[in-house]
């Protein structure tokens, strides 16, 4: 059964989705990319380069 959770912002929602998909791991106030491939993808999306 799914439990409701409080989402304060779009960023929080994205973190929850990425975490549930296994793309990132949430630890305290940090989001840690789960593997190097995803890290390269996120860098290319945010900086426009690989």
Coordinates of N, CA and C in Angstrom, one line a residue:
X1 N 0.8 -1.2 0.0 CA 0.0 0.0 0.0 C 0.9 1.3 0.0
X2 N 0.6 2.2 -0.9 CA 1.3 3.4 -1.0 C 0.9 4.3 0.2
X3 N 1.9 5.0 0.7 CA 1.7 6.0 1.8 C 1.9 7.4 1.3
X4 N 1.0 8.3 1.6 CA 1.2 9.7 1.1 C 2.4 10.3 1.8
X5 N 3.1 11.2 1.1 CA 4.2 11.9 1.7 C 4.1 13.4 1.3
X6 N 4.7 14.2 2.2 CA 4.7 15.6 2.0 C 5.8 16.0 1.0
X7 N 5.4 16.7 -0.1 CA 6.3 17.2 -1.1 C 6.2 18.7 -1.0
X8 N 7.3 19.4 -0.7 CA 7.3 20.8 -0.6 C 7.6 21.6 -1.9
X9 N 8.2 20.9 -2.8 CA 8.5 21.6 -4.1 C 8.7 20.7 -5.2
X10 N 8.8 21.2 -6.4 CA 9.0 20.4 -7.6 C 10.3 19.6 -7.5
X11 N 11.3 20.3 -6.9 CA 12.6 19.6 -6.7 C 12.5 18.4 -5.8
X12 N 11.7 18.5 -4.7 CA 11.5 17.4 -3.8 C 10.8 16.3 -4.6
X13 N 9.8 16.6 -5.4 CA 9.1 15.6 -6.1 C 10.0 14.9 -7.1
X14 N 10.9 15.6 -7.8 CA 11.8 15.0 -8.7 C 12.8 14.1 -8.0
X15 N 13.3 14.5 -6.8 CA 14.2 13.7 -6.0 C 13.5 12.4 -5.6
X16 N 12.2 12.5 -5.2 CA 11.5 11.3 -4.8 C 11.3 10.3 -6.0
X17 N 11.0 10.8 -7.2 CA 10.8 10.0 -8.4 C 12.2 9.4 -8.8
X18 N 13.2 10.2 -8.8 CA 14.5 9.6 -9.2 C 15.0 8.6 -8.2
X19 N 14.8 8.8 -6.9 CA 15.1 7.9 -5.9 C 14.4 6.6 -6.1
X20 N 13.1 6.7 -6.3 CA 12.2 5.5 -6.4 C 12.6 4.7 -7.6
X21 N 13.1 5.3 -8.7 CA 13.5 4.6 -9.9 C 14.9 4.1 -9.8
X22 N 15.6 4.4 -8.7 CA 17.0 3.9 -8.4 C 18.1 4.7 -9.1
X23 N 17.7 5.9 -9.7 CA 18.7 6.7 -10.4 C 19.6 7.5 -9.4
X24 N 19.0 7.8 -8.3 CA 19.8 8.5 -7.3 C 19.5 7.9 -5.9
X25 N 20.4 8.1 -5.0 CA 20.1 7.7 -3.6 C 20.2 8.9 -2.7
X26 N 19.2 9.1 -1.9 CA 19.1 10.3 -1.0 C 19.7 9.9 0.3
X27 N 20.7 10.8 0.7 CA 21.4 10.6 2.0 C 21.5 12.0 2.6
X28 N 20.8 12.2 3.8 CA 20.7 13.4 4.5 C 20.3 14.5 3.5
X29 N 21.1 15.5 3.2 CA 20.7 16.6 2.3 C 21.4 16.5 0.9
X30 N 21.8 15.3 0.6 CA 22.5 15.0 -0.7 C 21.8 14.0 -1.5
X31 N 21.8 14.2 -2.8 CA 21.4 13.2 -3.8 C 22.6 12.7 -4.5
X32 N 22.8 11.4 -4.3 CA 24.0 10.7 -4.9 C 23.6 9.9 -6.1
X33 N 24.2 10.1 -7.2 CA 23.9 9.4 -8.4 C 24.4 8.0 -8.3
X34 N 23.5 7.0 -8.7 CA 23.8 5.6 -8.4 C 24.8 5.0 -9.3
X35 N 25.1 5.5 -10.4 CA 26.2 5.0 -11.3 C 26.8 6.0 -12.2
X36 N 27.9 5.8 -12.8 CA 28.6 6.7 -13.6 C 27.8 7.1 -14.8
X37 N 27.1 6.1 -15.4 CA 26.3 6.4 -16.6 C 25.3 7.5 -16.3
X38 N 24.6 7.4 -15.2 CA 23.6 8.4 -14.9 C 24.2 9.7 -14.5
X39 N 25.4 9.6 -13.9 CA 26.1 10.9 -13.6 C 26.4 11.6 -14.9
X40 N 26.9 10.9 -15.9 CA 27.2 11.6 -17.2 C 26.0 12.2 -17.8
X41 N 24.9 11.4 -17.7 CA 23.6 11.9 -18.3 C 23.2 13.2 -17.6
X42 N 23.2 13.2 -16.3 CA 22.7 14.4 -15.6 C 23.6 15.6 -15.8
X43 N 24.9 15.3 -15.9 CA 25.8 16.4 -16.2 C 25.5 17.0 -17.6
X44 N 25.3 16.1 -18.6 CA 25.0 16.6 -19.9 C 23.7 17.4 -20.0
X45 N 22.7 17.0 -19.2 CA 21.5 17.7 -19.2 C 21.5 19.1 -18.6
X46 N 22.4 19.2 -17.6 CA 22.4 20.5 -16.9 C 23.5 21.4 -17.4
X47 N 24.5 20.9 -18.1 CA 25.6 21.7 -18.6 C 25.6 21.8 -20.1
X48 N 24.9 20.9 -20.8 CA 25.0 20.9 -22.2 C 26.2 20.2 -22.8
X49 N 27.0 19.5 -22.0 CA 28.2 18.8 -22.4 C 28.3 17.5 -21.7
X50 N 29.2 16.6 -22.2 CA 29.4 15.3 -21.6 C 30.6 15.3 -20.9

